Amino acid sequence: MDTLQLTLPTKLRAFIDAEAAARGHTSAHDYLVAVLKEAQRKRAWEIAEKLGLEGMQTPARPLTEDDWAQLHARIHQMASADDGKS
């Protein structure tokens, strides 16, 4: 796991502490991790939606063995990244 140090204005730190408490987090750290994970999930969904829409605009064709292998590799990569390593 990596460490990131931030210098925040006092008012922003107070806001983060208040949000953490209001949302049931035990610390500002836990709150920020939750906020960033949610942003990461939202971005992944945006990418998936974009790719899905692009896919719907291309002609349909049967999936090949290579297509399936690539799909499985991408799913495995995404699952591995979400196993607490992110």
PDB file of C-alpha atoms in Angstrom:
ATOM      1  CA  MET A   1       0.000   0.000   0.000  1.00  0.00           C
ATOM      2  CA  ASP A   2       1.238   3.493  -0.817  1.00  0.00           C
ATOM      3  CA  THR A   3       1.140   6.592   1.341  1.00  0.00           C
ATOM      4  CA  LEU A   4      -0.018   9.994   0.147  1.00  0.00           C
ATOM      5  CA  GLN A   5       0.480  13.094   2.246  1.00  0.00           C
ATOM      6  CA  LEU A   6      -1.845  16.038   1.769  1.00  0.00           C
ATOM      7  CA  THR A   7      -1.659  19.579   3.026  1.00  0.00           C
ATOM      8  CA  LEU A   8      -5.182  20.912   3.411  1.00  0.00           C
ATOM      9  CA  PRO A   9      -6.629  24.245   4.401  1.00  0.00           C
ATOM     10  CA  THR A  10      -8.050  24.111   7.932  1.00  0.00           C
ATOM     11  CA  LYS A  11     -11.633  24.576   6.710  1.00  0.00           C
ATOM     12  CA  LEU A  12     -11.329  21.685   4.258  1.00  0.00           C
ATOM     13  CA  ARG A  13      -9.875  19.398   6.940  1.00  0.00           C
ATOM     14  CA  ALA A  14     -12.750  20.358   9.261  1.00  0.00           C
ATOM     15  CA  PHE A  15     -15.219  19.550   6.479  1.00  0.00           C
ATOM     16  CA  ILE A  16     -13.611  16.135   5.896  1.00  0.00           C
ATOM     17  CA  ASP A  17     -13.668  15.336   9.607  1.00  0.00           C
ATOM     18  CA  ALA A  18     -17.321  16.376   9.861  1.00  0.00           C
ATOM     19  CA  GLU A  19     -18.305  14.317   6.800  1.00  0.00           C
ATOM     20  CA  ALA A  20     -16.426  11.302   8.114  1.00  0.00           C
ATOM     21  CA  ALA A  21     -18.279  11.486  11.425  1.00  0.00           C
ATOM     22  CA  ALA A  22     -21.649  12.162   9.784  1.00  0.00           C
ATOM     23  CA  ARG A  23     -21.271   9.169   7.478  1.00  0.00           C
ATOM     24  CA  GLY A  24     -20.142   6.778  10.189  1.00  0.00           C
ATOM     25  CA  HIS A  25     -16.461   6.502   9.309  1.00  0.00           C
ATOM     26  CA  THR A  26     -13.967   6.030  12.120  1.00  0.00           C
ATOM     27  CA  SER A  27     -11.446   8.472  10.637  1.00  0.00           C
ATOM     28  CA  ALA A  28     -10.847  10.986   7.900  1.00  0.00           C
ATOM     29  CA  HIS A  29      -8.620   8.367   6.278  1.00  0.00           C
ATOM     30  CA  ASP A  30     -11.450   5.805   6.098  1.00  0.00           C
ATOM     31  CA  TYR A  31     -13.821   8.444   4.734  1.00  0.00           C
ATOM     32  CA  LEU A  32     -11.403   9.555   2.013  1.00  0.00           C
ATOM     33  CA  VAL A  33     -10.698   5.954   0.992  1.00  0.00           C
ATOM     34  CA  ALA A  34     -14.462   5.364   0.673  1.00  0.00           C
ATOM     35  CA  VAL A  35     -14.916   8.544  -1.373  1.00  0.00           C
ATOM     36  CA  LEU A  36     -12.066   7.621  -3.702  1.00  0.00           C
ATOM     37  CA  LYS A  37     -13.292   4.029  -4.145  1.00  0.00           C
ATOM     38  CA  GLU A  38     -16.736   5.346  -5.045  1.00  0.00           C
ATOM     39  CA  ALA A  39     -15.169   7.711  -7.592  1.00  0.00           C
ATOM     40  CA  GLN A  40     -13.202   4.767  -8.991  1.00  0.00           C
ATOM     41  CA  ARG A  41     -16.367   2.639  -9.288  1.00  0.00           C
ATOM     42  CA  LYS A  42     -18.214   5.532 -10.948  1.00  0.00           C
ATOM     43  CA  ARG A  43     -15.408   5.993 -13.472  1.00  0.00           C
ATOM     44  CA  ALA A  44     -15.330   2.257 -14.235  1.00  0.00           C
ATOM     45  CA  TRP A  45     -19.087   2.330 -14.833  1.00  0.00           C
ATOM     46  CA  GLU A  46     -18.726   5.342 -17.156  1.00  0.00           C
ATOM     47  CA  ILE A  47     -16.075   3.479 -19.157  1.00  0.00           C
ATOM     48  CA  ALA A  48     -18.184   0.310 -19.301  1.00  0.00           C
ATOM     49  CA  GLU A  49     -21.227   2.286 -20.406  1.00  0.00           C
ATOM     50  CA  LYS A  50     -19.210   4.040 -23.132  1.00  0.00           C
ATOM     51  CA  LEU A  51     -17.809   0.738 -24.373  1.00  0.00           C
ATOM     52  CA  GLY A  52     -21.267  -0.842 -24.292  1.00  0.00           C
ATOM     53  CA  LEU A  53     -22.743   1.973 -26.343  1.00  0.00           C
ATOM     54  CA  GLU A  54     -19.871   1.732 -28.817  1.00  0.00           C
ATOM     55  CA  GLY A  55     -20.404  -2.019 -29.015  1.00  0.00           C
ATOM     56  CA  MET A  56     -24.084  -1.575 -29.771  1.00  0.00           C
ATOM     57  CA  GLN A  57     -23.153   0.571 -32.779  1.00  0.00           C
ATOM     58  CA  THR A  58     -20.897  -2.075 -34.334  1.00  0.00           C
ATOM     59  CA  PRO A  59     -22.192  -4.973 -36.387  1.00  0.00           C
ATOM     60  CA  ALA A  60     -22.855  -8.150 -34.444  1.00  0.00           C
ATOM     61  CA  ARG A  61     -20.541 -11.117 -34.957  1.00  0.00           C
ATOM     62  CA  PRO A  62     -19.961 -14.374 -33.157  1.00  0.00           C
ATOM     63  CA  LEU A  63     -17.358 -14.262 -30.379  1.00  0.00           C
ATOM     64  CA  THR A  64     -14.193 -16.186 -31.130  1.00  0.00           C
ATOM     65  CA  GLU A  65     -12.125 -18.175 -28.633  1.00  0.00           C
ATOM     66  CA  ASP A  66      -9.664 -15.279 -28.603  1.00  0.00           C
ATOM     67  CA  ASP A  67     -12.503 -12.841 -27.802  1.00  0.00           C
ATOM     68  CA  TRP A  68     -13.524 -14.999 -24.832  1.00  0.00           C
ATOM     69  CA  ALA A  69      -9.920 -15.304 -23.635  1.00  0.00           C
ATOM     70  CA  GLN A  70      -9.497 -11.529 -23.758  1.00  0.00           C
ATOM     71  CA  LEU A  71     -12.783 -11.022 -21.922  1.00  0.00           C
ATOM     72  CA  HIS A  72     -11.800 -13.468 -19.182  1.00  0.00           C
ATOM     73  CA  ALA A  73      -8.387 -11.800 -18.856  1.00  0.00           C
ATOM     74  CA  ARG A  74      -9.994  -8.366 -18.470  1.00  0.00           C
ATOM     75  CA  ILE A  75     -12.469  -9.638 -15.868  1.00  0.00           C
ATOM     76  CA  HIS A  76      -9.656 -11.334 -13.931  1.00  0.00           C
ATOM     77  CA  GLN A  77      -7.592  -8.133 -14.051  1.00  0.00           C
ATOM     78  CA  MET A  78     -10.520  -6.042 -12.799  1.00  0.00           C
ATOM     79  CA  ALA A  79     -11.303  -8.527 -10.020  1.00  0.00           C
ATOM     80  CA  SER A  80      -7.671  -8.614  -8.925  1.00  0.00           C
ATOM     81  CA  ALA A  81      -7.532  -4.824  -8.780  1.00  0.00           C
ATOM     82  CA  ASP A  82     -10.655  -4.794  -6.606  1.00  0.00           C
ATOM     83  CA  ASP A  83      -9.322  -7.346  -4.079  1.00  0.00           C
ATOM     84  CA  GLY A  84      -8.195  -4.637  -1.689  1.00  0.00           C
ATOM     85  CA  LYS A  85      -5.147  -3.823  -3.765  1.00  0.00           C
ATOM     86  CA  SER A  86      -6.687  -0.645  -5.111  1.00  0.00           C
TER      87      SER A  86
END
